[in-house]
Coordinates of C-alpha atoms in Angstrom, one line a residue:
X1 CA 17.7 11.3 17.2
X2 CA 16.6 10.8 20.6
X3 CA 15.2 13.1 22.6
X4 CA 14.8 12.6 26.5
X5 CA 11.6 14.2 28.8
X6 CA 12.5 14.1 32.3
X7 CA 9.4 13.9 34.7
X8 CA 11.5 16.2 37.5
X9 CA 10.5 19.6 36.8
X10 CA 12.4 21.8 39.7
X11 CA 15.7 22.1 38.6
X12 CA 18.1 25.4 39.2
X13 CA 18.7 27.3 36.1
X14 CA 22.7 26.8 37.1
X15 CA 22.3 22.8 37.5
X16 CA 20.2 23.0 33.8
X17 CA 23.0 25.2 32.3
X18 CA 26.1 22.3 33.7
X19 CA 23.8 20.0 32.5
X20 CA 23.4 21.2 29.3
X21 CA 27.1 21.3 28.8
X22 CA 28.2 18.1 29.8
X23 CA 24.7 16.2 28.5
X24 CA 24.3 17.9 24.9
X25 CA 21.1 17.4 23.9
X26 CA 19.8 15.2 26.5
X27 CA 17.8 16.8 29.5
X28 CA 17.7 15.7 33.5
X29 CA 16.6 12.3 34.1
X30 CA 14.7 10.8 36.7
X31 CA 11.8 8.8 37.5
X32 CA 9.0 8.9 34.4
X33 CA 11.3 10.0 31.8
X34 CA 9.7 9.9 28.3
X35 CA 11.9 9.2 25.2
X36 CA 11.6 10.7 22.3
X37 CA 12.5 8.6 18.9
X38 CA 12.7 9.8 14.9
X39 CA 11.2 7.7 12.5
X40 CA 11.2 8.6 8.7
X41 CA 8.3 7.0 6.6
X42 CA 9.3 6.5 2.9
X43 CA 5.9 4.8 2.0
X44 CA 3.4 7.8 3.3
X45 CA 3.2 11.2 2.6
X46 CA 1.2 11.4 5.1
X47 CA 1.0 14.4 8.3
X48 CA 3.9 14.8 10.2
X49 CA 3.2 13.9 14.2
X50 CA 4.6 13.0 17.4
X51 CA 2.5 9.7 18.2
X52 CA 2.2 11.1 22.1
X53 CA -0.2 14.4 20.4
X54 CA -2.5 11.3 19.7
X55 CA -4.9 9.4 21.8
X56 CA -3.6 6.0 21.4
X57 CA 0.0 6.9 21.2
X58 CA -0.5 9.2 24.3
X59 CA -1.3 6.0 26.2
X60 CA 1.4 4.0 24.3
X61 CA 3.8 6.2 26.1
X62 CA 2.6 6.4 29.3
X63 CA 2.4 2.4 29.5
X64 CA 6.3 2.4 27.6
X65 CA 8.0 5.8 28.0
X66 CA 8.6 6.1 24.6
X67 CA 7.2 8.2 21.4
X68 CA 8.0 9.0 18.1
X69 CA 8.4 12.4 16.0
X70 CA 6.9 10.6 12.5
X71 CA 8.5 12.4 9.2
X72 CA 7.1 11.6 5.9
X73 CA 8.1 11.6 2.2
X74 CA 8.3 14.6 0.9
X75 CA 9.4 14.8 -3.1
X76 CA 11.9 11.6 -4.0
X77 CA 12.3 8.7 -1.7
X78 CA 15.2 7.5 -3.3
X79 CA 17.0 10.2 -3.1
X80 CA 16.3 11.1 0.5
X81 CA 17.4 7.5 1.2
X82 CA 20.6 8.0 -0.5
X83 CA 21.1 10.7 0.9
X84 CA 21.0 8.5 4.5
X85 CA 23.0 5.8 3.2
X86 CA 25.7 8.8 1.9
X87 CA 26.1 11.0 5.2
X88 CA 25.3 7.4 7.5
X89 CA 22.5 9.6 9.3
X90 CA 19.7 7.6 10.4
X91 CA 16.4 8.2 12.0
X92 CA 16.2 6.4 15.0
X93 CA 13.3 3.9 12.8
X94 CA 13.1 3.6 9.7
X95 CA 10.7 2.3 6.6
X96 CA 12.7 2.7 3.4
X97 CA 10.3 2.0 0.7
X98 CA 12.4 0.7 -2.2
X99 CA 15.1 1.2 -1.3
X100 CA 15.3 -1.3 1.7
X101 CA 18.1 -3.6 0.5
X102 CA 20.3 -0.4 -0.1
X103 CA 20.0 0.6 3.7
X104 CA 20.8 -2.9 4.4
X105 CA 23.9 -3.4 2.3
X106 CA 25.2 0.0 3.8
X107 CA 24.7 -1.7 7.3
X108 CA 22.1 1.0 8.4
X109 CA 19.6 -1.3 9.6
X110 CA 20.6 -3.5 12.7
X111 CA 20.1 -7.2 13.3
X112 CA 16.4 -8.0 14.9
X113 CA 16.7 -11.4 15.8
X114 CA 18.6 -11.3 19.5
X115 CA 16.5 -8.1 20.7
X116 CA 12.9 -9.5 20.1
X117 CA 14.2 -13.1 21.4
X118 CA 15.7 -11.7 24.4
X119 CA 13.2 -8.3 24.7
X120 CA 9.7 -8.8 22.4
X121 CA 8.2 -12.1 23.5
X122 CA 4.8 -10.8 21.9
X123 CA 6.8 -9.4 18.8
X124 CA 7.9 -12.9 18.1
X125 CA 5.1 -14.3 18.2
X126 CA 3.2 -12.3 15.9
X127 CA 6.1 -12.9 13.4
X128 CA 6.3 -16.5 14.2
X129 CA 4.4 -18.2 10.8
X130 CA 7.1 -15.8 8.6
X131 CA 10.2 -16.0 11.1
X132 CA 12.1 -18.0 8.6
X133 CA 11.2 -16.0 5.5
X134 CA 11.9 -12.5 7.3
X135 CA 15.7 -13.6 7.4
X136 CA 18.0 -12.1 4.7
X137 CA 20.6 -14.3 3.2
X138 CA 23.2 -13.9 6.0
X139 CA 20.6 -15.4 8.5
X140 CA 19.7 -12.0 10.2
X141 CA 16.5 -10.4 10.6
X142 CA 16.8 -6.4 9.4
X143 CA 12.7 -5.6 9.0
X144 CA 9.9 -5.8 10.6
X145 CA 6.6 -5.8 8.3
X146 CA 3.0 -4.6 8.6
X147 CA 0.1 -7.6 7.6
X148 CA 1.3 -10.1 9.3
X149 CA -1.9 -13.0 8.4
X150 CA -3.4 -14.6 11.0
X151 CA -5.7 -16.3 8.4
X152 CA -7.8 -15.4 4.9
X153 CA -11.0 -12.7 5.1
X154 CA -12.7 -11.7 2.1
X155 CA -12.5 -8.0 2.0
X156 CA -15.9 -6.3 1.3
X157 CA -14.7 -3.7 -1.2
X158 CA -11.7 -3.2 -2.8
X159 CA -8.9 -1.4 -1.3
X160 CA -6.8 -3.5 -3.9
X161 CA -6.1 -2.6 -7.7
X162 CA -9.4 -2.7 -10.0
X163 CA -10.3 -0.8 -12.8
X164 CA -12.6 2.0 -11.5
X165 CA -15.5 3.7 -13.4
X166 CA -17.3 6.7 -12.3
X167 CA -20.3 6.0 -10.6
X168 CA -22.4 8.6 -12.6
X169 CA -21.2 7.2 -16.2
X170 CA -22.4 3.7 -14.9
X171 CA -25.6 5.0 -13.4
X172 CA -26.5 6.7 -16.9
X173 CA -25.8 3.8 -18.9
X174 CA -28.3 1.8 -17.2
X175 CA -25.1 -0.1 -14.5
X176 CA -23.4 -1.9 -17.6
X177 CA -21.1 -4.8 -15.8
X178 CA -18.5 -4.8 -17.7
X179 CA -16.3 -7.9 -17.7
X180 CA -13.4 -6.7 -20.7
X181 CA -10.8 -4.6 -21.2
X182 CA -12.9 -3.6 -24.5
X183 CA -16.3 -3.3 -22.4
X184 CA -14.8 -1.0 -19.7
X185 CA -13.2 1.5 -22.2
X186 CA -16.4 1.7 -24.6
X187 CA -18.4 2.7 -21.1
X188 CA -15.6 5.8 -20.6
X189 CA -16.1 6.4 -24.4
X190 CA -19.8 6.8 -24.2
X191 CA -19.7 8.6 -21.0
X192 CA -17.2 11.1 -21.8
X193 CA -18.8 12.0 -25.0
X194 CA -21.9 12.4 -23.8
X195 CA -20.4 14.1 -20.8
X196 CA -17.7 16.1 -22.4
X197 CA -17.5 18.7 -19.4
X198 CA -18.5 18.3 -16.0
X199 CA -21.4 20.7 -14.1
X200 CA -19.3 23.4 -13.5
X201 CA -17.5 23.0 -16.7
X202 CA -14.5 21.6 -16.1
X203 CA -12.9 19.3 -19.3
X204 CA -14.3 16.0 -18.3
X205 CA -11.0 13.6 -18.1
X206 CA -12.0 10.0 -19.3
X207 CA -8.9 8.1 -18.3
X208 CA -5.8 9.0 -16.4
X209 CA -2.8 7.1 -14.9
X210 CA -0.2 8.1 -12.2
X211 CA 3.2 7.4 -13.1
X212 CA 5.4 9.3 -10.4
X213 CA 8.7 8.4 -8.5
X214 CA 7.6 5.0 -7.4
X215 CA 4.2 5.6 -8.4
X216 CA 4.2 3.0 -11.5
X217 CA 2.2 0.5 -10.9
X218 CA -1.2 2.0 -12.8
X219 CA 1.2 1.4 -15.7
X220 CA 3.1 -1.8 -15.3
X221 CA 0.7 -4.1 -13.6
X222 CA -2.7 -4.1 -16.2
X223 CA -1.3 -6.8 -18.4
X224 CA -1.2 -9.4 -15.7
X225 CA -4.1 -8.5 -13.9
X226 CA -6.2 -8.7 -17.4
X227 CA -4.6 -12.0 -18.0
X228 CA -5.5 -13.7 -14.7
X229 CA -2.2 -12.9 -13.1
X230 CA -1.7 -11.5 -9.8
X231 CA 0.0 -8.4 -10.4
X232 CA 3.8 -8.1 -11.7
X233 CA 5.1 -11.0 -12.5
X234 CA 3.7 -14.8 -14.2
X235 CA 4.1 -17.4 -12.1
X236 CA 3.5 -21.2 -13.8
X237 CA 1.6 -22.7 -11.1
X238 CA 2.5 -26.3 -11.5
X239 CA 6.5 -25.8 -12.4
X240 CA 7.0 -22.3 -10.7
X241 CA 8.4 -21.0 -13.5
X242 CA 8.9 -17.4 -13.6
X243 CA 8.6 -14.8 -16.2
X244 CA 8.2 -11.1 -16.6
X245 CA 5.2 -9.7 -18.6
X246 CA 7.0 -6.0 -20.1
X247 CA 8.2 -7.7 -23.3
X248 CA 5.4 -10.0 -23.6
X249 CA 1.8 -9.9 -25.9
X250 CA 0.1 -9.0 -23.1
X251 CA 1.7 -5.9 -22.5
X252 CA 1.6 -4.6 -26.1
X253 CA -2.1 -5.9 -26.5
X254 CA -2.7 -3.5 -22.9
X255 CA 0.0 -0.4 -24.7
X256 CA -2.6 -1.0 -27.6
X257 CA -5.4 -0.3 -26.0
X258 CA -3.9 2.6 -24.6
X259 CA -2.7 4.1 -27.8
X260 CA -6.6 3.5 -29.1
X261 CA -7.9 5.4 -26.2
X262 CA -5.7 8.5 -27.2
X263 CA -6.2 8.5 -30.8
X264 CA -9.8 8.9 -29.7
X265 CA -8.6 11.4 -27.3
X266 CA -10.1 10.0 -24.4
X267 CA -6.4 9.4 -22.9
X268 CA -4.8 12.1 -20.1
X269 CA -1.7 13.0 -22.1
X270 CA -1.1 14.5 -18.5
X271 CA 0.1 11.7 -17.4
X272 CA 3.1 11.2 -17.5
X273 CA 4.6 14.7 -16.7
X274 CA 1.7 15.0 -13.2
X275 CA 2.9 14.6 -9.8
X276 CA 0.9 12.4 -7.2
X277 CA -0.8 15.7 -5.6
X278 CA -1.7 16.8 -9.2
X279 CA -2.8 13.6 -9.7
X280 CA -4.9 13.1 -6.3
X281 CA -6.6 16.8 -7.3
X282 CA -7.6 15.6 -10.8
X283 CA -9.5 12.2 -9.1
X284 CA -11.2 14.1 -5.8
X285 CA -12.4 16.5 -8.7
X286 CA -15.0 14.6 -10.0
X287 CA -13.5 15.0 -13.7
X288 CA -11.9 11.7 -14.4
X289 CA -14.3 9.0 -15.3
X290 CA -12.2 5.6 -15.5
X291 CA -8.6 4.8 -13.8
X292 CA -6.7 1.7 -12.8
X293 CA -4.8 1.4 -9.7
X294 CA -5.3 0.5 -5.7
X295 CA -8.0 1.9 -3.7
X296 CA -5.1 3.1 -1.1
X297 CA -3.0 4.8 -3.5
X298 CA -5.6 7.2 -4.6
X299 CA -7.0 7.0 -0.8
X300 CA -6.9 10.6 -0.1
X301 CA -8.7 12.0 -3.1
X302 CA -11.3 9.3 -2.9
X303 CA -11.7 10.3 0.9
X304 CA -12.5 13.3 -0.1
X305 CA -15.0 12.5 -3.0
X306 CA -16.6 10.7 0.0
X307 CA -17.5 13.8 1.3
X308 CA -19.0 15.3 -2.0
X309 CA -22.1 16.6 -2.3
X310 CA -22.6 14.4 -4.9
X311 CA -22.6 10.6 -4.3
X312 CA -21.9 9.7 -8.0
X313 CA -18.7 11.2 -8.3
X314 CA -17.3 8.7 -6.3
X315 CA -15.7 5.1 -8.2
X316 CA -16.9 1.3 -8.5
X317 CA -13.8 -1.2 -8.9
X318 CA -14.4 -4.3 -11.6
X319 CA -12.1 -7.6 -12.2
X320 CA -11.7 -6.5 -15.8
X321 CA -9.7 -9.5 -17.8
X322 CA -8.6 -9.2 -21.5
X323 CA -11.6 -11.6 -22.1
X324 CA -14.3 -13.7 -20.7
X325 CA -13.4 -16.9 -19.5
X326 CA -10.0 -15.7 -18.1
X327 CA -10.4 -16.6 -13.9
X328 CA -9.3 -12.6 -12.6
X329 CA -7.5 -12.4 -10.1
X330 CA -7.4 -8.9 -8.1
X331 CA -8.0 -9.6 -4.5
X332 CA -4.7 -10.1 -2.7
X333 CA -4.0 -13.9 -1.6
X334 CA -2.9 -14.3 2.2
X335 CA 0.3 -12.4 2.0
X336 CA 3.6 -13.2 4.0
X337 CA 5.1 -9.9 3.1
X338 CA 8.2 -9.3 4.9
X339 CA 9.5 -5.8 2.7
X340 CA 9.0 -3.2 2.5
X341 CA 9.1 -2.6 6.8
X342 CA 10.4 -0.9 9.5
X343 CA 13.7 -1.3 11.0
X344 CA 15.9 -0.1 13.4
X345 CA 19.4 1.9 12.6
X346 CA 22.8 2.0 13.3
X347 CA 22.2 5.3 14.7
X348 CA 20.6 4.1 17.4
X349 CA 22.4 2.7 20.8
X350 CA 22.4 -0.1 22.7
X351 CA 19.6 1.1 25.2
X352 CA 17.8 2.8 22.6
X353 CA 17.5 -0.4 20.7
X354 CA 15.8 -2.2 23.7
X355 CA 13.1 1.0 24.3
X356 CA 12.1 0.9 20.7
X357 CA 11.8 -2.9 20.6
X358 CA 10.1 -3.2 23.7
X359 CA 7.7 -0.4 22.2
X360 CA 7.0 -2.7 19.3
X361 CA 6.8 -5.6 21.7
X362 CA 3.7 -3.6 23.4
X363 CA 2.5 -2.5 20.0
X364 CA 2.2 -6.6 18.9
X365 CA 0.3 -7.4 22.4
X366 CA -3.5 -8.6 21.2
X367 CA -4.9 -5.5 23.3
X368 CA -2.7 -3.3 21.3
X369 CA -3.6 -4.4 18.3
X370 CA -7.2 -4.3 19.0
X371 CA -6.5 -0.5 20.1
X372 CA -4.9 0.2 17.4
X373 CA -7.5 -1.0 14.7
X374 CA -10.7 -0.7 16.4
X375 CA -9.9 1.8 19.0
X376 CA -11.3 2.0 22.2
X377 CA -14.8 -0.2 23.2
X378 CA -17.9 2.1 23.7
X379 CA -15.8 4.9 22.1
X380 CA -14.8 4.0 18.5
X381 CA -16.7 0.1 18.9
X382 CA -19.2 -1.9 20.3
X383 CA -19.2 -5.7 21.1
X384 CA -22.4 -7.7 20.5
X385 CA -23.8 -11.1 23.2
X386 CA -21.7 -13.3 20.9
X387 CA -18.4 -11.4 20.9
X388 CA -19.0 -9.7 17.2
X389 CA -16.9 -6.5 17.0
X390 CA -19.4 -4.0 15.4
X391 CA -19.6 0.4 15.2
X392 CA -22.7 2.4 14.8
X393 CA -23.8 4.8 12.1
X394 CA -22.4 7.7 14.1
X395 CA -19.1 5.6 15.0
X396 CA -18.4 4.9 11.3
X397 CA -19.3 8.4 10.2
X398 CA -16.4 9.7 13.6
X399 CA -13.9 7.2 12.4
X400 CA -14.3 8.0 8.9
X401 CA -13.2 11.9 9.6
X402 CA -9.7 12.3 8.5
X403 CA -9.3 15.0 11.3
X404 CA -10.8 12.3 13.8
X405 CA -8.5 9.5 12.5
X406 CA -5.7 11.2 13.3
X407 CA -6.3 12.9 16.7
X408 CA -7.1 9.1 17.7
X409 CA -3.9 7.5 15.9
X410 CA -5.8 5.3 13.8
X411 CA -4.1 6.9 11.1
X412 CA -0.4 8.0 13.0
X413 CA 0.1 4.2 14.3
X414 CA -1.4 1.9 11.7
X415 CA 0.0 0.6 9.0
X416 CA 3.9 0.6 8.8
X417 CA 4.3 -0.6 12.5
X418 CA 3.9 -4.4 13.4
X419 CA 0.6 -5.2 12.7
X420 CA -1.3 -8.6 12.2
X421 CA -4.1 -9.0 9.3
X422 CA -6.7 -11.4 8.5
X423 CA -8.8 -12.0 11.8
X424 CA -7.8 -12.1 15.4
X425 CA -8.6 -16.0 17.2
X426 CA -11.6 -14.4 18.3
X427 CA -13.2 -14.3 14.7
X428 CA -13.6 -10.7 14.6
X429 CA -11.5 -9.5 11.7
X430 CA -8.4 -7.1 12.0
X431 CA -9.9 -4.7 10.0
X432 CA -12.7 -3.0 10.9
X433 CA -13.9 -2.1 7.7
X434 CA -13.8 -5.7 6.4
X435 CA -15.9 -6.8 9.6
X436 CA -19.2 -7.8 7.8
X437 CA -21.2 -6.0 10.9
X438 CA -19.4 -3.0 10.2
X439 CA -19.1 -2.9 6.1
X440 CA -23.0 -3.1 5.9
X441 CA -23.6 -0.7 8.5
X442 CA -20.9 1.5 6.6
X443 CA -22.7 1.5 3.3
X444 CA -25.2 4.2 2.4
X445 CA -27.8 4.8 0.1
X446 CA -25.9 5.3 -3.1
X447 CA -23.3 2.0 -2.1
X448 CA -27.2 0.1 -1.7
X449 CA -28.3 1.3 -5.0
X450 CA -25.2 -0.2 -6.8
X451 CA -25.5 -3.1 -4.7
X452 CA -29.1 -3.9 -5.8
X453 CA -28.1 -3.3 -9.2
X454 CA -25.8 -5.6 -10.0
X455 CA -27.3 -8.1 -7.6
X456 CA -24.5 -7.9 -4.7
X457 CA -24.0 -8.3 -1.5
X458 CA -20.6 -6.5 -1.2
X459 CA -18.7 -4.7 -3.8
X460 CA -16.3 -7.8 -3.9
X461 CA -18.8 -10.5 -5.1
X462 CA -17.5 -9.2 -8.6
X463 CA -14.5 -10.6 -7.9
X464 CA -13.0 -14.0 -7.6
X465 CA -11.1 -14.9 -4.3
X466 CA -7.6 -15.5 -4.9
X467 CA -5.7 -18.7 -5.4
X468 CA -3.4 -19.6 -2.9
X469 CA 0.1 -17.4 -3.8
X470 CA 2.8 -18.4 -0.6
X471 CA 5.2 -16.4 -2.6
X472 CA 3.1 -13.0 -2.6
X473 CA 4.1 -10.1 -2.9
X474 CA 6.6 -11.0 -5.3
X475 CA 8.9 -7.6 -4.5
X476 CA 10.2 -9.4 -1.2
X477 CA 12.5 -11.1 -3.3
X478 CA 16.3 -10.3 -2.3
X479 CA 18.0 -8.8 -5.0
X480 CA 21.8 -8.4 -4.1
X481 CA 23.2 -4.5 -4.9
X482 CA 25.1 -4.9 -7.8
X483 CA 23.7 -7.8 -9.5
X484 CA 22.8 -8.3 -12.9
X485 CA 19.1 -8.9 -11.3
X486 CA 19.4 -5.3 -9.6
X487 CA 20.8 -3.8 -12.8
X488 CA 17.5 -4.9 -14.6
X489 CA 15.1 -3.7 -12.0
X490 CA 16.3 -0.4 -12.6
X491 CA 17.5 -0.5 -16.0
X492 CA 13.8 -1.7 -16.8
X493 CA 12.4 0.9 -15.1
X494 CA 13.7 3.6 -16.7
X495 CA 13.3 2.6 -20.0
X496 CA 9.7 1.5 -19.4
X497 CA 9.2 4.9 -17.9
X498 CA 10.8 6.7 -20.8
X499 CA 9.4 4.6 -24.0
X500 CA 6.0 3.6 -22.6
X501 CA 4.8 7.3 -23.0
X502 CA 6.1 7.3 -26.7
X503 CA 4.1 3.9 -27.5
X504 CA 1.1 5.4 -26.0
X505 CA 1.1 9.0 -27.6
X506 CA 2.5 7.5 -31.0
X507 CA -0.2 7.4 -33.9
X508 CA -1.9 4.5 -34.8
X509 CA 0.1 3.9 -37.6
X510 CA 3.5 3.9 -35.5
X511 CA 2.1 1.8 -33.2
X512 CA 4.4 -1.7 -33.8
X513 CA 7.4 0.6 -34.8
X514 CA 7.6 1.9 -30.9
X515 CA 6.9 -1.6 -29.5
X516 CA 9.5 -3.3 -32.2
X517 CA 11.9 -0.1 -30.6
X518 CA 11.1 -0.9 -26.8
X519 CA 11.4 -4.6 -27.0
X520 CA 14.5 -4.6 -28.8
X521 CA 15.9 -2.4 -26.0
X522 CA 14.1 -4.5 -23.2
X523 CA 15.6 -7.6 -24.8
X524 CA 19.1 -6.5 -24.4
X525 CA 18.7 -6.0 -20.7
X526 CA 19.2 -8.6 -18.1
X527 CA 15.9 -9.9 -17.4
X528 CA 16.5 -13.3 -17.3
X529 CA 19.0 -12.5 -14.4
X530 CA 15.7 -10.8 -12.5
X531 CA 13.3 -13.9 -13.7
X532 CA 15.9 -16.3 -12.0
X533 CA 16.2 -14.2 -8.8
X534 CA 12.3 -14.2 -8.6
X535 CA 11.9 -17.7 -9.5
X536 CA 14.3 -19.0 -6.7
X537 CA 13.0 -16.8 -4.5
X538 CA 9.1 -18.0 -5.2
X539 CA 10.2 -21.7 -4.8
X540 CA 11.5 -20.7 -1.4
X541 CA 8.6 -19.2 0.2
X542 CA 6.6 -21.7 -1.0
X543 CA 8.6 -24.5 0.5
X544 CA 8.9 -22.3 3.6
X545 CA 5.1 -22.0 4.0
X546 CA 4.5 -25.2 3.7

């Protein structure tokens, strides 16, 4: 809903109350009038805002005229999407998580394509390498993604999936590098038993998992990252060939493990009944010892084990693989995602559609992006004789503050809106934090300890870079509502959901019966509907990016 600001103060109490009636919601108009925009955030549950209480979204508005009043999730996103798509009530912008396609089928998003052609000169070109690929099936342009690349930069440390280990277990082992599923659970086993409570003496936790709304991937995607697959899907790199892992060895060899690790009742049985904020409080507690997931999922508990009084509570990611000799393969590839994004909705008018765009068109300029990433020069960063983007100590510790973060609008306008990755065509990446002036300045004494030990320069020389993957991330795929494809992806979920947790907790001994039970189940749905979606869809981005 939009929400006008006029710039004229002095108006009669009789002319506001005429106004009032005849204009609704809107106040006077005039010259400097500031518009006010909704936009509801599916994918963040983070702090609700208006971006013009923020530095960078203060100056955002006074250079467009426009802000935003920023909602985030709160409980199911699904169902607060439906919820849209039932009543046809929009936010002015919207990010819609998963359920993306829905609000496209229901016609909630608008076409793209005309408004940044004819209004967003600097929004098309930042989408230019993916134009193509951003089109849905009828040709139109609905979302607008965050991570656009502008070219491959090793990260250096993960803020991808790994399997983490308490730094503390691996310090009193003597830093064991462990390399196999079998090598990273016998390092919680030790641990935990040696270590069955914590200092204040709290139950130590060896392993936990979150698996909450849309909150599954700590569960589904192990089995292809321990095979050599990039997560979610297998991909036959010479033929394309598509297949999904649930009902394959992999996964019952990774369900097996699982089901070892809670016979020796070193599993969370907690699990799968914990909600994400339960589950954030159990990892910034400095109880669990071993997880698997992304570093931003679990970003706000690990934010705050940054700030612990003790060092070694915080995590160390590893490329852990079902066995040596398999090539891992955790760090993300240069990624062309074009969905989950941001749109525009039918809520919104004519003029209203041109504000926001030309909004986003400002966001996309270079400046903008630089603003919006790395903040504000001899503020937030510093630029070197040759150009090099760097921060000091005292920058890095400012930045780092949550509470900072989000005065600025580092963390209000980041991700979700248009923004580039990879580096910028001045070399200086797009990321601070992977900025190699900034990341060693960034790490402290504990990081430098770790480092030495296992002979590293950054926490990513563990892993291997990725092989080229034009078809990444996988989940862009279109799946028509309705399908047989869309019937699986939902079907699957559930029953993964509901018969995962019954392989896991089963004894030992009822181990193949539960799988033998799930896979006949899985078998019966429609998967090979989903594999061919996925397939055709992989072959197409890869002749696209070409």
């Amino acid at each position: 809903m939009i929400k006008r600001k006029s710039g004229f103060l002095a108006v009669s109490l009789s002319a506001l109350m005429i106004f009032t009636a005849a204009c609704s919601n809107e106040e006077s108009s005039g010259d400097g009038d500031v518009f006010t925009y909704s936009f509801f955030n599916a994918s963040s549950t983070g702090k609700d805002v208006n971006t013009a209480d923020t530095k960078i979204g203060k100056m955002f508005e006074e250079e467009t005229g426009v802000n935003f009043d920023i909602e985030h999730i709160v409980g199911d996103s699904n169902q607060k999407i439906g919820t849209m798509i039932a009543s046809g009530e929009y936010p002015d912008l919207l990010n819609a998580q998963n359920a993306t396609n829905d609000v496209i089928d229901a016609g909630g998003f608008v076409p793209l394509n005309d408004l940044i052609e004819e209004h967003a000169p600097n929004l098309r070109k930042l989408y230019d390498p993916i134009w193509e690929k951003m089109k849905q099936e009828d040709g139109n342009i609905y979302i607008l993604p965050s991570g656009v690349s502008n070219g491959y930069i090793k990260p250096p440390n993960i803020n991808q999936s790994a399997f983490y280990i308490k730094r503390d277990a691996l310090k009193e082992l003597g830093y064991p590098h462990p390399k196999t599923v079998d090598e990273y659970f016998d390092i919680i086993e030790e641990y935990a038993k040696a270590n069955p409570t914590t200092e204040d003496g709290a139950d130590t936790i060896p392993y936990t998992l979150l698996q909450y709304d849309w909150h599954v991937g700590q569960l589904f995607d192990p089995p292809s990252f321990l095979s050599g697959e990039p997560e979610g899907i297998i991909v036959d790199k010479e033929t394309l060939e598509v297949s999904v892992p649930h009902n394959k060895d992999i996964t019952k060899e990774w369900l097996g493990k699982l089901n070892e690790l809670n016979d020796k009742g070193l599993f969370d049985r907690e699990s799968f009944t914990q909600n994400f904020d339960e589950y954030l409080a159990k990892i910034s507690s400095g109880r669990v010892v071993g997880w698997f997931g992304p570093w931003w999922e679990s970003e706000a508990a690990l934010e705050t084990l940054e700030q612990d009084d003790d060092p070694y509570n915080d995590f160390m990611g590893f490329p852990i693989v079902f066995e040596e000799g398999i090539k891992d393969q955790y760090l993300n590839p240069v990624s062309y995602v074009t969905s989950p994004g941001t749109g525009l909705t039918s809520g919104t008018s004519e003029e209203d559609q041109v504000r926001i765009i030309k909004f986003l068109d400002h966001m996309a300029k270079i400046d903008s992006q630089k603003l919006i990433t790395w903040g504000i020069e001899g503020e937030t960063y510093e630029v070197n004789e040759e150009g090099r983007f760097y921060r000091t100590e005292e920058q890095i510790a400012e930045v780092a503050n949550r509470e900072f973060a989000d005065e600025f609008g580092f963390t209000a306008l980041g991700w979700y809106w248009p923004i580039m990755s990879g580096t910028f065509d001045d070399g200086n990446s797009v990321d601070p934090n992977v900025q190699p002036e900034v990341a060693q300045m960034a790490y402290d004494e504990t990081d430098k300890e770790f480092l030495e030990a296992y002979d590293i320069e950054m926490f990513t020389d563990l892993f291997t870079e990725p092989d080229p993957a034009p078809w990444f991330p996988f989940w862009d795929a279109r799946i028509e509502t309705g399908s047989e494809a869309q019937l699986y992806d939902q079907q699957s979920r559930d029953l993964i959901k509901r018969s995962y947790p019954d392989i896991i907790l089963a004894s030992p001994s009822e181990f193949d019966a539960e799988w033998d039970s799930f896979k006949d189940s899985f078998d019966e749905l429609p998967y090979e509907a989903y594999e061919d979606v996925i397939e055709a869809s992989v072959k197409r981005e890869a002749e696209l990016i070409e």
